[in-house]
Short mmCIF file of C-alpha atoms in Angstrom, two decimals:
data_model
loop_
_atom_site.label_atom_id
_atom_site.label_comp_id
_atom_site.label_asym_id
_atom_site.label_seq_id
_atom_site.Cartn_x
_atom_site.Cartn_y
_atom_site.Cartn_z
CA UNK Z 134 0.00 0.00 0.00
CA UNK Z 135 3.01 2.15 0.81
CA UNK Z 136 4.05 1.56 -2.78
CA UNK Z 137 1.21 2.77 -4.07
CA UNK Z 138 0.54 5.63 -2.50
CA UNK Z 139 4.31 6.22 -3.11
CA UNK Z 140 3.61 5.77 -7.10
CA UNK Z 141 0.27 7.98 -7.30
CA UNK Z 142 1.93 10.66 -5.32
CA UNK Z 143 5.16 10.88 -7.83
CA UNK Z 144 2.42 10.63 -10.80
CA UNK Z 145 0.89 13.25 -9.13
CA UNK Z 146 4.04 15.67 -9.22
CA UNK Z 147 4.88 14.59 -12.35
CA UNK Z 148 1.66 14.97 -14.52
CA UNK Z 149 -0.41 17.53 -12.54
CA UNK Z 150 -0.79 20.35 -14.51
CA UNK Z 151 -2.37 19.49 -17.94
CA UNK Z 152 -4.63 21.74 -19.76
CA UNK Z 153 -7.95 20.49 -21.58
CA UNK Z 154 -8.68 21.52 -25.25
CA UNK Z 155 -11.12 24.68 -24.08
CA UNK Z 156 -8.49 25.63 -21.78
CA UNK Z 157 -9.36 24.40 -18.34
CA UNK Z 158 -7.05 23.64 -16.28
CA UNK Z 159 -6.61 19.68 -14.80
CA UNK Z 160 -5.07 18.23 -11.97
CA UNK Z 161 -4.42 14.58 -12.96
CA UNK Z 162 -2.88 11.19 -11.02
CA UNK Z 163 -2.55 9.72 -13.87
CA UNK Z 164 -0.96 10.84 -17.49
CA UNK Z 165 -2.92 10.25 -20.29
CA UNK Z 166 -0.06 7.67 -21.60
CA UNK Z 167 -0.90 5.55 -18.76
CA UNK Z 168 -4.80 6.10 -18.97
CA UNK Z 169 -4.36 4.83 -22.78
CA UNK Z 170 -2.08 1.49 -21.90
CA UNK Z 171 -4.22 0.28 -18.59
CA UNK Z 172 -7.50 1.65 -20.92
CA UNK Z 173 -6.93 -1.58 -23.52
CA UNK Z 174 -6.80 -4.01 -20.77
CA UNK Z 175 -10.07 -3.01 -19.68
CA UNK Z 176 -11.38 -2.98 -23.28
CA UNK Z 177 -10.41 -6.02 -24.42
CA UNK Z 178 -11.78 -7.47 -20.81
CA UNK Z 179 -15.44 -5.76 -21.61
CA UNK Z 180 -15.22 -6.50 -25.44
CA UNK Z 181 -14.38 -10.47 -24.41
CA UNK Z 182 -17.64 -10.66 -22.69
CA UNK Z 183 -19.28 -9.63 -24.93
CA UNK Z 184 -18.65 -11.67 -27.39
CA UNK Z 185 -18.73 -14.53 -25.46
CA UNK Z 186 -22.87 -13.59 -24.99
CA UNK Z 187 -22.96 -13.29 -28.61
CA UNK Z 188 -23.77 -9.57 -28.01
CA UNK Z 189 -20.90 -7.95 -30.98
CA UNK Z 190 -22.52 -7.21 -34.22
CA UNK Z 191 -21.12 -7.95 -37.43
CA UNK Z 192 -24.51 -7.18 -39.72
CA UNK Z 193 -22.81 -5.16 -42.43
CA UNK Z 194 -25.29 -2.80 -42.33
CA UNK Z 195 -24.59 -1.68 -39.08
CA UNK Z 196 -21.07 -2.19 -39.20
CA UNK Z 197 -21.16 0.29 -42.67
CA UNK Z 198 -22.83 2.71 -41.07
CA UNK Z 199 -21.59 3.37 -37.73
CA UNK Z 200 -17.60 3.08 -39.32
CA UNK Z 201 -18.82 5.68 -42.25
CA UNK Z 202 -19.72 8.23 -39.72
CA UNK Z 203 -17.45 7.15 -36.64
CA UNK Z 204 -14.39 7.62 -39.31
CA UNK Z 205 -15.26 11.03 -40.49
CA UNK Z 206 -15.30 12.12 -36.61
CA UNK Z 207 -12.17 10.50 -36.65
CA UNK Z 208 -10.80 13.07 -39.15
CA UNK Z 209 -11.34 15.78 -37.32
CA UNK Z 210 -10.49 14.81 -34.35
CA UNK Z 211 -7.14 13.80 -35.65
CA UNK Z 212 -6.59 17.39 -36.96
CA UNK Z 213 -7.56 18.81 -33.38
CA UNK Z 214 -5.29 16.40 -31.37
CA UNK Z 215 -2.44 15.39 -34.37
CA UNK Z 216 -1.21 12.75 -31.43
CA UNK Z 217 -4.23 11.15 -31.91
CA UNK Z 218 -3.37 9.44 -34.98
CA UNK Z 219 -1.37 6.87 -32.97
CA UNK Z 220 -4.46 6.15 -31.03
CA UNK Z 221 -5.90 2.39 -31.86
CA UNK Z 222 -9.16 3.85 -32.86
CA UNK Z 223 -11.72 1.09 -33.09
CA UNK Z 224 -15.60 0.60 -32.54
CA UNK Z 225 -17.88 -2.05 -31.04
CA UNK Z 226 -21.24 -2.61 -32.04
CA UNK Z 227 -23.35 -4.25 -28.87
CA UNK Z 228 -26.27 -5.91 -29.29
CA UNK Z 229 -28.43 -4.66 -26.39
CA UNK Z 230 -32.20 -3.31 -27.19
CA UNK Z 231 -32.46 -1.91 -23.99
CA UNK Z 232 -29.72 -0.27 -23.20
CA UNK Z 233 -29.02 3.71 -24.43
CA UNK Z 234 -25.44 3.69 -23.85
CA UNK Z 235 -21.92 4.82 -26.12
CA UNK Z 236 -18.89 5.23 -24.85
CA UNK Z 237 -15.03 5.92 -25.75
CA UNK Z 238 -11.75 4.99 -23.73
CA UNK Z 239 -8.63 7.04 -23.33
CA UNK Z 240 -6.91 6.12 -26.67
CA UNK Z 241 -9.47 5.82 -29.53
CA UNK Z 242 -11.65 2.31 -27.98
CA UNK Z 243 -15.69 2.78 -28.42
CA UNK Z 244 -18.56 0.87 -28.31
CA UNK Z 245 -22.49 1.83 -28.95
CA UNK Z 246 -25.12 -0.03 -28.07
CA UNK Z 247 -28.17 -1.12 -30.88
CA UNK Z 248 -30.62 0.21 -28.24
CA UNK Z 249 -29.52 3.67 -28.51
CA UNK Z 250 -30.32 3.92 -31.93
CA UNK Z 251 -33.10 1.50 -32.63
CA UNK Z 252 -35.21 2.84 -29.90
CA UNK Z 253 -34.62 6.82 -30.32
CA UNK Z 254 -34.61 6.29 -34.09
CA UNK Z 255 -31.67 7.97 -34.80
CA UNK Z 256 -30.64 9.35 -38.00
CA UNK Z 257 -26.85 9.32 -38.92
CA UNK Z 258 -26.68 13.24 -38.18
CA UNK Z 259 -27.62 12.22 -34.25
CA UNK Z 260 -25.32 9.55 -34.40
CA UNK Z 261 -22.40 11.46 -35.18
CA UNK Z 262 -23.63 13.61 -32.01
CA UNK Z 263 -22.83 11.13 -29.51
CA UNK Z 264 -19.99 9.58 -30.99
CA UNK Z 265 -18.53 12.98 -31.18
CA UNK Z 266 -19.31 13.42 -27.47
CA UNK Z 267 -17.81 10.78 -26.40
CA UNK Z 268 -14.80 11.01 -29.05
CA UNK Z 269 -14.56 14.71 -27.24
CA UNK Z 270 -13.88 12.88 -23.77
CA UNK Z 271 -10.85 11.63 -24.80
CA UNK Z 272 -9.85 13.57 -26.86
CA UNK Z 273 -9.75 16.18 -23.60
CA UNK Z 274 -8.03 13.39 -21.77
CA UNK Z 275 -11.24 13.04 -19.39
CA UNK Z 276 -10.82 8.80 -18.71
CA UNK Z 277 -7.19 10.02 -16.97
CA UNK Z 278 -9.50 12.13 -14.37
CA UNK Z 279 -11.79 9.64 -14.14
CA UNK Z 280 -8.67 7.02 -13.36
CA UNK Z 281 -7.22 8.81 -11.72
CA UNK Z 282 -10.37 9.46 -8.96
CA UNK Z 283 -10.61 5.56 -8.99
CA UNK Z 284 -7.06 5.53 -7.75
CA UNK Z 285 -8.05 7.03 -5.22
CA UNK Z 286 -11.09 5.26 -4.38
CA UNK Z 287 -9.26 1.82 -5.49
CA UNK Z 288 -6.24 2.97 -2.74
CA UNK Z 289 -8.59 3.80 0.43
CA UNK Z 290 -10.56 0.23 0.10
CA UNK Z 291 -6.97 -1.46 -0.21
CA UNK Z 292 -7.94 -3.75 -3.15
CA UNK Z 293 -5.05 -2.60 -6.09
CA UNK Z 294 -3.38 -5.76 -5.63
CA UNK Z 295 -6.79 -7.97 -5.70
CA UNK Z 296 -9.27 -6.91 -8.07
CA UNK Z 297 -9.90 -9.44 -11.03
CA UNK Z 298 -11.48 -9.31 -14.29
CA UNK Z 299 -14.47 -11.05 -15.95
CA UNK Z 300 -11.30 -13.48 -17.29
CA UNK Z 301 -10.47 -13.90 -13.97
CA UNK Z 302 -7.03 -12.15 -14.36
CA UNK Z 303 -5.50 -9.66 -11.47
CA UNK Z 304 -5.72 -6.36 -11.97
CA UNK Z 305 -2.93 -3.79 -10.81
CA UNK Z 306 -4.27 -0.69 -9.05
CA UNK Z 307 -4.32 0.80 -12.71
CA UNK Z 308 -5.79 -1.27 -14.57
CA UNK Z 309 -8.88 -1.89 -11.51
CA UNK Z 310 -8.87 2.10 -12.23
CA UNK Z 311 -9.75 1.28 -15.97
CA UNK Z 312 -12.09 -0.76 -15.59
CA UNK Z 313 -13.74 1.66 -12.74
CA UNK Z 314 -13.25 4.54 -15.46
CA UNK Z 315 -16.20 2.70 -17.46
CA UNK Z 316 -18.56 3.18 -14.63
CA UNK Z 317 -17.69 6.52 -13.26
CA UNK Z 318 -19.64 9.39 -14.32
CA UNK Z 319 -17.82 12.18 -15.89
CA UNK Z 320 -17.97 15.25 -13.76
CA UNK Z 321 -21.00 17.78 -14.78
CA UNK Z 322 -17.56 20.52 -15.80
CA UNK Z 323 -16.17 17.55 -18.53
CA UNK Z 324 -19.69 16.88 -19.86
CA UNK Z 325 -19.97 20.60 -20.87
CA UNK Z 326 -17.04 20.38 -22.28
CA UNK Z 327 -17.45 17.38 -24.60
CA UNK Z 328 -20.90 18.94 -25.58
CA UNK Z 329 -18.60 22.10 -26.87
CA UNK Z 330 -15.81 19.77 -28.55
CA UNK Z 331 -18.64 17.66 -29.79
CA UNK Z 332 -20.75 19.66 -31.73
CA UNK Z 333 -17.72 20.93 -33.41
CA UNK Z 334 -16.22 17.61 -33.99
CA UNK Z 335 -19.60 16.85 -36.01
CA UNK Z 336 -20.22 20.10 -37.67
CA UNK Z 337 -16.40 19.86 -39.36
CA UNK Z 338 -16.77 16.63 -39.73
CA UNK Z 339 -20.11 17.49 -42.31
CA UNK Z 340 -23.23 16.49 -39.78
CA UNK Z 341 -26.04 18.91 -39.03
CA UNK Z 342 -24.94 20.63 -35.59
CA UNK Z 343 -28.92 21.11 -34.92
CA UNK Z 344 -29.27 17.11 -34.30
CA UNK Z 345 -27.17 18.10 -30.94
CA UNK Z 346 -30.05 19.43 -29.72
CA UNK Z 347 -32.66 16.60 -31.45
CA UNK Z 348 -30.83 14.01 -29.92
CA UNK Z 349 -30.88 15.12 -26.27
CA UNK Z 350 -34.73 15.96 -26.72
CA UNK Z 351 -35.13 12.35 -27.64
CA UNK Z 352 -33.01 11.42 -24.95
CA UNK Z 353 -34.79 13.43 -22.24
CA UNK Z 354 -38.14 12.02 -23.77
CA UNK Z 355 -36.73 8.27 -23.90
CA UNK Z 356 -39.65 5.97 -21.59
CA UNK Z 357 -38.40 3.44 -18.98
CA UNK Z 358 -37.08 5.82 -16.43
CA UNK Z 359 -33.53 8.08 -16.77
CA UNK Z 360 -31.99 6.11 -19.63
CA UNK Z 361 -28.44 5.34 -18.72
CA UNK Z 362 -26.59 7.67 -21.24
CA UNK Z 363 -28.32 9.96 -20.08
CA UNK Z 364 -27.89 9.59 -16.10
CA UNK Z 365 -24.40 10.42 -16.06
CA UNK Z 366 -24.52 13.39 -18.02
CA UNK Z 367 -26.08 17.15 -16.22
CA UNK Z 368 -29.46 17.61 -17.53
CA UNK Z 369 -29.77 21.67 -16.38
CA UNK Z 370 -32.94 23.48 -18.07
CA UNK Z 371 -30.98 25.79 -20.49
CA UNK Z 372 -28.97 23.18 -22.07
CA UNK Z 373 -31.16 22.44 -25.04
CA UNK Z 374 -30.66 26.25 -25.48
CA UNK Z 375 -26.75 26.45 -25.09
CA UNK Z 376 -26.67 23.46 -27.83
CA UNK Z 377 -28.45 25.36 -30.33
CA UNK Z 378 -26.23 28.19 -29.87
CA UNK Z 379 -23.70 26.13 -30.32
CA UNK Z 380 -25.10 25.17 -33.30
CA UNK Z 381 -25.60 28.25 -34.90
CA UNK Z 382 -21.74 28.75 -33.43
CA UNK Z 383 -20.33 25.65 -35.21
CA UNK Z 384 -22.37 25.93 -38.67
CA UNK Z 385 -20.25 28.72 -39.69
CA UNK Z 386 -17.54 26.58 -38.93
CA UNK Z 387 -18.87 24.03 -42.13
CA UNK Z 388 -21.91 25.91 -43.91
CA UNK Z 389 -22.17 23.38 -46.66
CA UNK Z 390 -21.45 20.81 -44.56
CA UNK Z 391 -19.43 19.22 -46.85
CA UNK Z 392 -18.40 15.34 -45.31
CA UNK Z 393 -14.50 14.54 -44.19
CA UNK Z 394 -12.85 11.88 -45.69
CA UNK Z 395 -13.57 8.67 -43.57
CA UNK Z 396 -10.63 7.36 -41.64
CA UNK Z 397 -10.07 4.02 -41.15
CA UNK Z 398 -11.43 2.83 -38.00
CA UNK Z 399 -11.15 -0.34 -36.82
CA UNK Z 400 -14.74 -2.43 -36.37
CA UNK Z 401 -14.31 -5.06 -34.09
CA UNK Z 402 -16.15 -8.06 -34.92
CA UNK Z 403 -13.94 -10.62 -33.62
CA UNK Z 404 -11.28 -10.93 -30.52
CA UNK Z 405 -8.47 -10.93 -33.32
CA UNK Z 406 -8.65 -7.30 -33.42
CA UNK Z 407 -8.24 -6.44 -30.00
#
């Protein structure tokens, strides 16, 4: 336990003042170089089970349509972060009707869910609004904060040398922050921001920056209770209005929205590819 404390507080010294892409300032245990490495463990962990429930979708259709727009957002977010283009950036397709749910690790690693977009009916403009969120949360290095608060909470219950994985593998205090990172909500100050980088990810990237707005009325109508996308993200009553004016904001940005050039992102439809 010494030894770990001992680690997070030299991390600490060593990667504490970092700066997100609209400027705010973050106080990190963890440097997004580490965030990326201990991130694939916990991917390939998640993406394992699910394949083993027969839950990854290969239908062509879907796979065509999600890499299409995923890969455009790519584009552009290579040209905001250059780095970036080393990520291993790769999508999952899970087959779950009931759950509303995307997501995207430190280092390029996403996954959507079919319920998200079968039951909100999405079109591929509102699609390329929550990829682009969640592209825009690691892109501003948010899955380091969120590691680096499980640290924390990993260090004060004293399991970093215990924790195991669905494969039954141990974790180091790390990688149990990883997999942690996945369930963490983002705090309300990243969420804004990823709206921001978002919308502008999408807009350059050729998609109509009014489905930002669309998609989080469908979201906030969605029936069942809070749908899980949704819970972890703030909800205040003026943010359908500050999307739309970040809409109009991000427009001028691409007026004819004229579509990037689709990058090649990895679809994972087997465990070969992780």
């Amino acid at each position: 336990m010494n030894n770990m404390i001992l680690t997070v507080l030299t991390v600490f010294l060593l990667s504490a003042c970092a700066t997100s892409p609209t400027g705010r300032s973050q106080v990190m245990l963890m440097s997004p170089e580490q965030a990326i490495s201990e991130s694939r463990q916990a991917y390939v962990s998640t993406v394992s089970e699910v394949t083993r429930e027969h839950q990854l979708i290969t239908d062509p259709v879907w796979v065509n349509r999600i890499s299409t727009i995923t890969g455009r957002l790519v584009t552009e977010a290579i040209k905001m972060n250059p780095s970036s283009a080393d990520w291993q950036w790769s999508v999952a397709i899970i087959d779950d009707p009931e759950t509303l749910n995307a997501w995207c690790m430190a280092g390029g690693r996403m996954a959507i869910y079919s319920g998200i977009v079968t039951q909100l009916d999405l079109t591929d403009d509102e699609i390329a609004q929550i990829m682009g969120h969640e592209i825009s949360h690691a892109l501003a290095n948010h899955t380091a904060e969120k590691m680096s608060r499980a640290i924390l909470i990993n260090t004060g219950l004293s399991v970093a040398s215990s924790v195991t994985d669905r494969n039954g593998y141990v974790l180091s205090g790390t990688a149990v922050a990883a997999q942690l990172a996945l369930q963490l909500p983002n705090s309300r100050t990243a969420e804004t921001e990823a709206d921001r980088i978002g919308v502008e990810l999408a807009a350059r990237a050729g998609y109509n920056p009014d489905a930002a707005a669309t998609l989080w009325g469908k979201m906030a109508k969605a029936g069942g209770g809070q749908p899980e996308f949704l819970s972890t993200h703030p909800s205040p009553a003026n943010r359908m209005e500050r999307l739309q004016s970040l809409s109009n904001e991000m427009r001028a940005l691409n007026p004819s929205l004229q579509k990037s050039s689709v990058y090649p992102v990895t679809m994972v439809t087997n465990l070969n590819q992780l």
